[in-house]
mmCIF file with all atom_site columns, C-alpha atoms in Angstrom:
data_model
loop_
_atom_site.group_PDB
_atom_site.id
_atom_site.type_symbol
_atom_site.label_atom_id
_atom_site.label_alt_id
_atom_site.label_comp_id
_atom_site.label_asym_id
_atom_site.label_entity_id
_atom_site.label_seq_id
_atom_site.pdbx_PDB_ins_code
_atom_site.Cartn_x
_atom_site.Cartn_y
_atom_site.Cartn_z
_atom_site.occupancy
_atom_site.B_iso_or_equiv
_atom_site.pdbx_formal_charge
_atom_site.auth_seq_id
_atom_site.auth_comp_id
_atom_site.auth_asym_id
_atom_site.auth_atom_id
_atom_site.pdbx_PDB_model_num
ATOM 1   C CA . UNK A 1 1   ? 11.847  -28.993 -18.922 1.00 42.00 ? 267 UNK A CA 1
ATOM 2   C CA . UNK A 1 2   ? 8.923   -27.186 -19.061 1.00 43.00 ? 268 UNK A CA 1
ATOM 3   C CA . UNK A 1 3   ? 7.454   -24.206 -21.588 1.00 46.00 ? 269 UNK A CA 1
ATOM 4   C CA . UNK A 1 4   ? 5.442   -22.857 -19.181 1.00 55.00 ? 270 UNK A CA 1
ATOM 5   C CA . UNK A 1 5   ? 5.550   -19.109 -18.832 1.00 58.00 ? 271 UNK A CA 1
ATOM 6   C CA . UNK A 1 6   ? 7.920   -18.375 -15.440 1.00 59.00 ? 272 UNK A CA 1
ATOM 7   C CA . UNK A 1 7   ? 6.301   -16.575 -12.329 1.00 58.00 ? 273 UNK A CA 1
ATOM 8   C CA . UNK A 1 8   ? 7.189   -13.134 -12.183 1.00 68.00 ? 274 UNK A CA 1
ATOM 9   C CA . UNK A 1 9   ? 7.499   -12.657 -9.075  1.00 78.00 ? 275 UNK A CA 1
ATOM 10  C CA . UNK A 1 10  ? 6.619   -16.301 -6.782  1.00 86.00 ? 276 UNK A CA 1
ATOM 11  C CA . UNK A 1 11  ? 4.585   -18.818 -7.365  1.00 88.00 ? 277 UNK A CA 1
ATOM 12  C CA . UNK A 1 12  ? 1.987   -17.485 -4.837  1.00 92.00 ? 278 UNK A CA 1
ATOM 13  C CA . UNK A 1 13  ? -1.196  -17.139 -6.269  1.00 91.00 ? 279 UNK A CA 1
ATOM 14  C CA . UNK A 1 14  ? -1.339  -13.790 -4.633  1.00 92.00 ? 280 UNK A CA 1
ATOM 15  C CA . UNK A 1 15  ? 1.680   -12.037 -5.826  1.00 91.00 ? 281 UNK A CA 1
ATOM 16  C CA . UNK A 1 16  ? 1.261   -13.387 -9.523  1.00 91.00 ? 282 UNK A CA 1
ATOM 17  C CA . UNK A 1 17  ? -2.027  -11.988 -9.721  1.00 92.00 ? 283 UNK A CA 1
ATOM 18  C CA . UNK A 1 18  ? -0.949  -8.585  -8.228  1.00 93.00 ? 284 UNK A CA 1
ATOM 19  C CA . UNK A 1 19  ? 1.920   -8.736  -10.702 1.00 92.00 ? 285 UNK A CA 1
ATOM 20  C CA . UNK A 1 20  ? -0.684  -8.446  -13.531 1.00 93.00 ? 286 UNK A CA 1
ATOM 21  C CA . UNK A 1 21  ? -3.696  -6.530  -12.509 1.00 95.00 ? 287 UNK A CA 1
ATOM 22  C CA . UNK A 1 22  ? -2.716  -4.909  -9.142  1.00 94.00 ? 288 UNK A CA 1
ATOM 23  C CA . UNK A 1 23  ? -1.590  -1.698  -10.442 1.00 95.00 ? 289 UNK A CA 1
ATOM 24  C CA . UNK A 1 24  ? -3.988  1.693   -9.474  1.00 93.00 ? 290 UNK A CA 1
ATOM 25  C CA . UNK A 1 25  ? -5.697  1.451   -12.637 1.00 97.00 ? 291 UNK A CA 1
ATOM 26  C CA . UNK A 1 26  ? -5.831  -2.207  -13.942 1.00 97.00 ? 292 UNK A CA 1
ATOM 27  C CA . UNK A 1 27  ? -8.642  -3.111  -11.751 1.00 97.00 ? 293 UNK A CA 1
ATOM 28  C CA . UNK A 1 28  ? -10.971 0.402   -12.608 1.00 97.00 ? 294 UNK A CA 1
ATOM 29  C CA . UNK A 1 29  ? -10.601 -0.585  -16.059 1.00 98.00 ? 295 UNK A CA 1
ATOM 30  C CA . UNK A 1 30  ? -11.851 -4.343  -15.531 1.00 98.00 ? 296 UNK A CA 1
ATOM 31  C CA . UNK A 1 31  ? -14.718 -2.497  -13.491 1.00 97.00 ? 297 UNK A CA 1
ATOM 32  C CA . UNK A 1 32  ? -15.707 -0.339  -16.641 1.00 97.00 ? 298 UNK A CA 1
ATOM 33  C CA . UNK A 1 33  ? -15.990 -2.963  -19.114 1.00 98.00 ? 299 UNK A CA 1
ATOM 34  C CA . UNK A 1 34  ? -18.122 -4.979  -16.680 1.00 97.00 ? 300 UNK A CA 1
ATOM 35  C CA . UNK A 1 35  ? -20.023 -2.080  -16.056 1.00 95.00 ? 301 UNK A CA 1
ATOM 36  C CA . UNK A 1 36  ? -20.453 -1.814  -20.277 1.00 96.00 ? 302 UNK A CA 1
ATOM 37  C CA . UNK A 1 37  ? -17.975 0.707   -21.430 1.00 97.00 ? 303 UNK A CA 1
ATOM 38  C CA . UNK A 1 38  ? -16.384 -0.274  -24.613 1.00 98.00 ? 304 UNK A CA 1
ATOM 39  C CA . UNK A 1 39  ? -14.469 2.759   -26.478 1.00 97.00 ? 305 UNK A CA 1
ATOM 40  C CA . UNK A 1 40  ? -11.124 4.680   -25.725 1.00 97.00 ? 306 UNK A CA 1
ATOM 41  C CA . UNK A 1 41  ? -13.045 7.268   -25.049 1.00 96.00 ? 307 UNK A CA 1
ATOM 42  C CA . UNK A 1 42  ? -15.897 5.725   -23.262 1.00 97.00 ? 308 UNK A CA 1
ATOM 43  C CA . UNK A 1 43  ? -13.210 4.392   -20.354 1.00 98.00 ? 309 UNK A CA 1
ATOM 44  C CA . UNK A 1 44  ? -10.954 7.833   -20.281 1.00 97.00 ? 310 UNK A CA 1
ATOM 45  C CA . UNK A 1 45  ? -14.143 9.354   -19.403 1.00 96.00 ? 311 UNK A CA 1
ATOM 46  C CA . UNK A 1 46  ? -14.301 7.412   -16.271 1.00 93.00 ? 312 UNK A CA 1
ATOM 47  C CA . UNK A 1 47  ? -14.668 9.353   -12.938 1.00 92.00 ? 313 UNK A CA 1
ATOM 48  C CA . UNK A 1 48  ? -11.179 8.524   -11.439 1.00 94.00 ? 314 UNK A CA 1
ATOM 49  C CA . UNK A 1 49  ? -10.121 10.628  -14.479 1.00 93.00 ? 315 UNK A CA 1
ATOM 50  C CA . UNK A 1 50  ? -6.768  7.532   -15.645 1.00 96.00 ? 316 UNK A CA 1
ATOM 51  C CA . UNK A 1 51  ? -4.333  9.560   -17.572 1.00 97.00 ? 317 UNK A CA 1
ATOM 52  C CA . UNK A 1 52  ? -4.958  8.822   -21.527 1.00 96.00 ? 318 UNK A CA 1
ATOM 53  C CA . UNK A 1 53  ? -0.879  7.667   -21.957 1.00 97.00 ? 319 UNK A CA 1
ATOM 54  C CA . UNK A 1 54  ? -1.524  5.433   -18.940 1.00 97.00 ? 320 UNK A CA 1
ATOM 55  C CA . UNK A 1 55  ? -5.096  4.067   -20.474 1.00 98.00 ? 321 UNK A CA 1
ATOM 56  C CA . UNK A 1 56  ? -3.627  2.920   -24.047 1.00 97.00 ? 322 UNK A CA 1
ATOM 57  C CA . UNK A 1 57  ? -0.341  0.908   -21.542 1.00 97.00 ? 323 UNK A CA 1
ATOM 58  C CA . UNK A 1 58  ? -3.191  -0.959  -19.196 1.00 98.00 ? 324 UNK A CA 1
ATOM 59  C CA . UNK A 1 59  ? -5.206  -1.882  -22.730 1.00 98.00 ? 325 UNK A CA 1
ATOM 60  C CA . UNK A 1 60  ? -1.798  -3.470  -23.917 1.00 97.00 ? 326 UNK A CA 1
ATOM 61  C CA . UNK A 1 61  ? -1.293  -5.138  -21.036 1.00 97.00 ? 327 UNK A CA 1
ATOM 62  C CA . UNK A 1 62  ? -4.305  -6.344  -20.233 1.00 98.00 ? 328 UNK A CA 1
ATOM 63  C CA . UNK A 1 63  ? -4.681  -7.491  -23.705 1.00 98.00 ? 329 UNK A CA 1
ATOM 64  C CA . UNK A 1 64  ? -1.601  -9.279  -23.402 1.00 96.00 ? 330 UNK A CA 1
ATOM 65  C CA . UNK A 1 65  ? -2.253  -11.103 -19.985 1.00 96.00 ? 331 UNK A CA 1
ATOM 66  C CA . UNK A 1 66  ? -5.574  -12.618 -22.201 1.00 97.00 ? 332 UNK A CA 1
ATOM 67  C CA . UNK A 1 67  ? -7.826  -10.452 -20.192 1.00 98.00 ? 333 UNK A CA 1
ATOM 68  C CA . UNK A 1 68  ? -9.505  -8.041  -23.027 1.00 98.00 ? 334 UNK A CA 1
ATOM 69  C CA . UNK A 1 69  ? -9.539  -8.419  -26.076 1.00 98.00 ? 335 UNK A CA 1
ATOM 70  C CA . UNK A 1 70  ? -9.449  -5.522  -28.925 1.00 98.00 ? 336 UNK A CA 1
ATOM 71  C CA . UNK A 1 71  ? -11.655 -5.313  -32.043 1.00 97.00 ? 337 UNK A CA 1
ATOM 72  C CA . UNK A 1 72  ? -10.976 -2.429  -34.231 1.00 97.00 ? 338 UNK A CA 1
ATOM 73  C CA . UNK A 1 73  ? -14.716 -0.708  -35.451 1.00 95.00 ? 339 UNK A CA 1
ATOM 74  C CA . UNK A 1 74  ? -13.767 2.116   -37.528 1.00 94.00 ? 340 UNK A CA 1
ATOM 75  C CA . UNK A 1 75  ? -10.694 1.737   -40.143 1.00 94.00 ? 341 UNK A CA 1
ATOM 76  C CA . UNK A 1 76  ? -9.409  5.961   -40.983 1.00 92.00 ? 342 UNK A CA 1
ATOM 77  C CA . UNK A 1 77  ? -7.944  6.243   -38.239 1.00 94.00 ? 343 UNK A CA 1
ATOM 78  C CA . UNK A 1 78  ? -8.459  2.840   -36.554 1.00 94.00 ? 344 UNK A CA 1
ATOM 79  C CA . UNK A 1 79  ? -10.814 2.482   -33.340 1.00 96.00 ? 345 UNK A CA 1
ATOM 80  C CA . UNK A 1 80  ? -10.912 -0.592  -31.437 1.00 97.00 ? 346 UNK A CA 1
ATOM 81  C CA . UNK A 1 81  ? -13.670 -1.567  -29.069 1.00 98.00 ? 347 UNK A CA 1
ATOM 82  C CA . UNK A 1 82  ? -12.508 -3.324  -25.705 1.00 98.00 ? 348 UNK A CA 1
ATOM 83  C CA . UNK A 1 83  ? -13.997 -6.696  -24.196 1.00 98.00 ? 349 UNK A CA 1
ATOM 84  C CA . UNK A 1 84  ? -13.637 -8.899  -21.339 1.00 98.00 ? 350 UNK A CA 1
ATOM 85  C CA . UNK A 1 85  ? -12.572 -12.507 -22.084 1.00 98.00 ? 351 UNK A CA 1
ATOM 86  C CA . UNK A 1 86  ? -13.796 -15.403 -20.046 1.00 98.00 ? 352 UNK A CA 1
ATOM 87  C CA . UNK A 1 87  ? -10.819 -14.835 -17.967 1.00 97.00 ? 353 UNK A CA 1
ATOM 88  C CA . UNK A 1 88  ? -11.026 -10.991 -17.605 1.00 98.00 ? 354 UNK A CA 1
ATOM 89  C CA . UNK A 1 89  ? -14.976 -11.776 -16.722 1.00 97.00 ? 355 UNK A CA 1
ATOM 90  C CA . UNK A 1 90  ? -13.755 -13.838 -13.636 1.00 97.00 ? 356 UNK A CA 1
ATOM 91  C CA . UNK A 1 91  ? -12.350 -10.612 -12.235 1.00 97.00 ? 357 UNK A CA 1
ATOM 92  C CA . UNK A 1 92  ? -15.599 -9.495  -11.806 1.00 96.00 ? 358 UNK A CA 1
ATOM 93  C CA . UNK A 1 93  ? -15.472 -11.909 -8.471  1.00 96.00 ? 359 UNK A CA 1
ATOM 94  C CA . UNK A 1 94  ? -12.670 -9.959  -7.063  1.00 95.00 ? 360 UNK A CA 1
ATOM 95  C CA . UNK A 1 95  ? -14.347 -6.578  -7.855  1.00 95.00 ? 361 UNK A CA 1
ATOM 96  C CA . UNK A 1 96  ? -17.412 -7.338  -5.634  1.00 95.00 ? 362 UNK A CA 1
ATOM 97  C CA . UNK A 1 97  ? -15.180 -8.604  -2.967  1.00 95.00 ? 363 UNK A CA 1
ATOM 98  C CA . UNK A 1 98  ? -13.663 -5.120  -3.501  1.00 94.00 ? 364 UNK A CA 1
ATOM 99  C CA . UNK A 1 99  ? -17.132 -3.681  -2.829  1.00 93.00 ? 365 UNK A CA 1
ATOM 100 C CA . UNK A 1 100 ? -17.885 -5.275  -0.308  1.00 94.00 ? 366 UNK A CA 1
ATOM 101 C CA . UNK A 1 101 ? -14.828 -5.415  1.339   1.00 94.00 ? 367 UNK A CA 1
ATOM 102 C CA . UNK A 1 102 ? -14.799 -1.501  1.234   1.00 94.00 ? 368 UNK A CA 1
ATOM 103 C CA . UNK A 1 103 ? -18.718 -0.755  1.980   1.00 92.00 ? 369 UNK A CA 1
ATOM 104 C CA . UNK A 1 104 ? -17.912 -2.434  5.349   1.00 94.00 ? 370 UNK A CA 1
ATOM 105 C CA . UNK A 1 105 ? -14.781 -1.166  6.463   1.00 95.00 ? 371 UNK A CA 1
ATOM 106 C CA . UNK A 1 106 ? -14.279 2.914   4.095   1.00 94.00 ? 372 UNK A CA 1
ATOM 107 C CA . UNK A 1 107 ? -16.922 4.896   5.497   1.00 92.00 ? 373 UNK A CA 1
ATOM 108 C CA . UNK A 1 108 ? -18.635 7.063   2.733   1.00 90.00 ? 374 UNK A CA 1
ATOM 109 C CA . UNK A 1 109 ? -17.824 4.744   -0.078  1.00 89.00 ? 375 UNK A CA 1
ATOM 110 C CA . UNK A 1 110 ? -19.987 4.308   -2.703  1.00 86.00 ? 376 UNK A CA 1
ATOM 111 C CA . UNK A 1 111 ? -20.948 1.519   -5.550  1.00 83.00 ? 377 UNK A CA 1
ATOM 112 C CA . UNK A 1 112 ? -20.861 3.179   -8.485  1.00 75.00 ? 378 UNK A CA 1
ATOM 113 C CA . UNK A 1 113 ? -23.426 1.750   -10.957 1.00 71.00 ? 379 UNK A CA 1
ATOM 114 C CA . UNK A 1 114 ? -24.160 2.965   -14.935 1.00 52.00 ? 380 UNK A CA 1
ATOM 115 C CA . UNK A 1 115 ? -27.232 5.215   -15.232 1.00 45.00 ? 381 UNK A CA 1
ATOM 116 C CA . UNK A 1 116 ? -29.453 4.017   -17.355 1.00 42.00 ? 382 UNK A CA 1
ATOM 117 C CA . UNK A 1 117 ? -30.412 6.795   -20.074 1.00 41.00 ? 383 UNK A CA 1
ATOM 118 C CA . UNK A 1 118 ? -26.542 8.057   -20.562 1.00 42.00 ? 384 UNK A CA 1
ATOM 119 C CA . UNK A 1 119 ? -24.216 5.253   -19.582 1.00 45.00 ? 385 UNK A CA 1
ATOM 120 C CA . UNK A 1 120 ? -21.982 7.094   -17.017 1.00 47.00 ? 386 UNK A CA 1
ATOM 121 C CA . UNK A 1 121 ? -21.561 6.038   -13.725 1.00 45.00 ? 387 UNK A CA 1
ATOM 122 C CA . UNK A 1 122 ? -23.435 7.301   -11.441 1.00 46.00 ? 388 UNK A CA 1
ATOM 123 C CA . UNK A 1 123 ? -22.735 7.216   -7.598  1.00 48.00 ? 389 UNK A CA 1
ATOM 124 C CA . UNK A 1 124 ? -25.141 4.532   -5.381  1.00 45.00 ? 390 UNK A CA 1
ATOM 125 C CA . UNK A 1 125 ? -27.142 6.197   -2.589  1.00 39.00 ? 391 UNK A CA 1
ATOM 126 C CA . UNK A 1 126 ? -26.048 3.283   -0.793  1.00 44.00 ? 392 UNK A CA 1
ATOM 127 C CA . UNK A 1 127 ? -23.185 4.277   1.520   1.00 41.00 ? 393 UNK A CA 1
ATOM 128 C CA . UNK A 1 128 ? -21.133 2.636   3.938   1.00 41.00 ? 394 UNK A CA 1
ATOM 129 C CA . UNK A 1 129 ? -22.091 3.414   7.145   1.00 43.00 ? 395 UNK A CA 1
ATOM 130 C CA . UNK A 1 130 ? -22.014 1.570   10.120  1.00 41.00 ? 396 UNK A CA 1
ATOM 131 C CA . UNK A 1 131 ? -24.779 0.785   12.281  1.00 41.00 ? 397 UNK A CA 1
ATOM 132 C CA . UNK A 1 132 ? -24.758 2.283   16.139  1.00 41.00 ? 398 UNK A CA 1
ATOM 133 C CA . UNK A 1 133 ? -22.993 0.281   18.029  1.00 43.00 ? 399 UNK A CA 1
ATOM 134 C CA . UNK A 1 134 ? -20.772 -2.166  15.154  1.00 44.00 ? 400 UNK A CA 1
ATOM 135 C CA . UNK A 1 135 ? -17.234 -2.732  16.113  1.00 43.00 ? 401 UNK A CA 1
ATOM 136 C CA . UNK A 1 136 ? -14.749 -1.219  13.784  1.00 42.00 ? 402 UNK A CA 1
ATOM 137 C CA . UNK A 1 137 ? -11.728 -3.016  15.405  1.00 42.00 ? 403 UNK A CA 1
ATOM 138 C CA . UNK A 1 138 ? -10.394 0.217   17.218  1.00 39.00 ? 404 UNK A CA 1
ATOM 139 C CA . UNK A 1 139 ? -10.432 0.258   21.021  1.00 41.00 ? 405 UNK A CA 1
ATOM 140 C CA . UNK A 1 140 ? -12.945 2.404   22.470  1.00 40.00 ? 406 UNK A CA 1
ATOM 141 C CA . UNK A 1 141 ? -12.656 4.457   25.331  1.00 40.00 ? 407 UNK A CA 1
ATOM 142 C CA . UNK A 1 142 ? -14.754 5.299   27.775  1.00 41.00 ? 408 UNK A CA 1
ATOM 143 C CA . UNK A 1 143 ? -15.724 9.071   28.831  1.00 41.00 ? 409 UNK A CA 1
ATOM 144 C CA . UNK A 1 144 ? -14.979 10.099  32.540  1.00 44.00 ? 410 UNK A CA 1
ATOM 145 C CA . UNK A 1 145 ? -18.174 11.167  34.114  1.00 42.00 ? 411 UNK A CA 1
#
């Protein structure tokens, strides 16, 4: 008998991974500690706005699953500061397949990127756009003369 820890879901690789980060805010908050955000504060004041109850339950989790860890920097009241293990680090890989994934096939989106003087993120200039003439899998019509 084994002590491993049971799938939750299947064995696929897929579906177990989903079943720890692939809620709607999981992966934003992986992005933001990449991207050098540390505090409470620091990732509630990210642009998609995450809902402050639902912030402190994906810091649990996540912390859980061995993906952050927590240090606490101030004692009265107690403030931790957030940081990627080696294993939340390797999620960085499926962010940029994120990005690029979405640059070529959203039109409009955007890679957000951390300015440099105040630390919030900051909208690319680089959109997705497609150049004249790129398929975009849709059948295309042609106009009667």
């Amino acid at each position: 008998m084994t002590t491993d820890r049971p799938f939750m879901r299947s064995p696929c690789a897929v579906a177990s991974s989903l079943d720890i980060v692939g809620d709607k805010w999981s992966l934003l908050v992986v992005r933001d500690l990449l991207h050098g955000k540390h505090t409470y504060g620091e990732l509630a004041d990210s642009p998609e706005r995450i809902p402050t109850n639902i912030l402190a339950d994906r810091l649990k989790r996540l912390e859980s699953a061995g993906i952050i860890t927590s240090t606490p920097y101030q004692q009265h009241p107690v403030r931790y500061a957030y940081s990627l293990t080696p294993k939340g680090n390797d999620l960085g890989e499926v962010l940029l397949a994120f990005v690029h994934w979405g640059k070529r096939h959203i039109p409009g989106t955007v890679v957000l990127k951390q300015t440099p003087d105040t630390g919030k993120s900051a909208a690319s200039a680089k959109t997705s756009q497609r150049p004249k003439g790129a398929k975009t899998g849709r059948a295309r019509t042609k106009k009667a003369p």
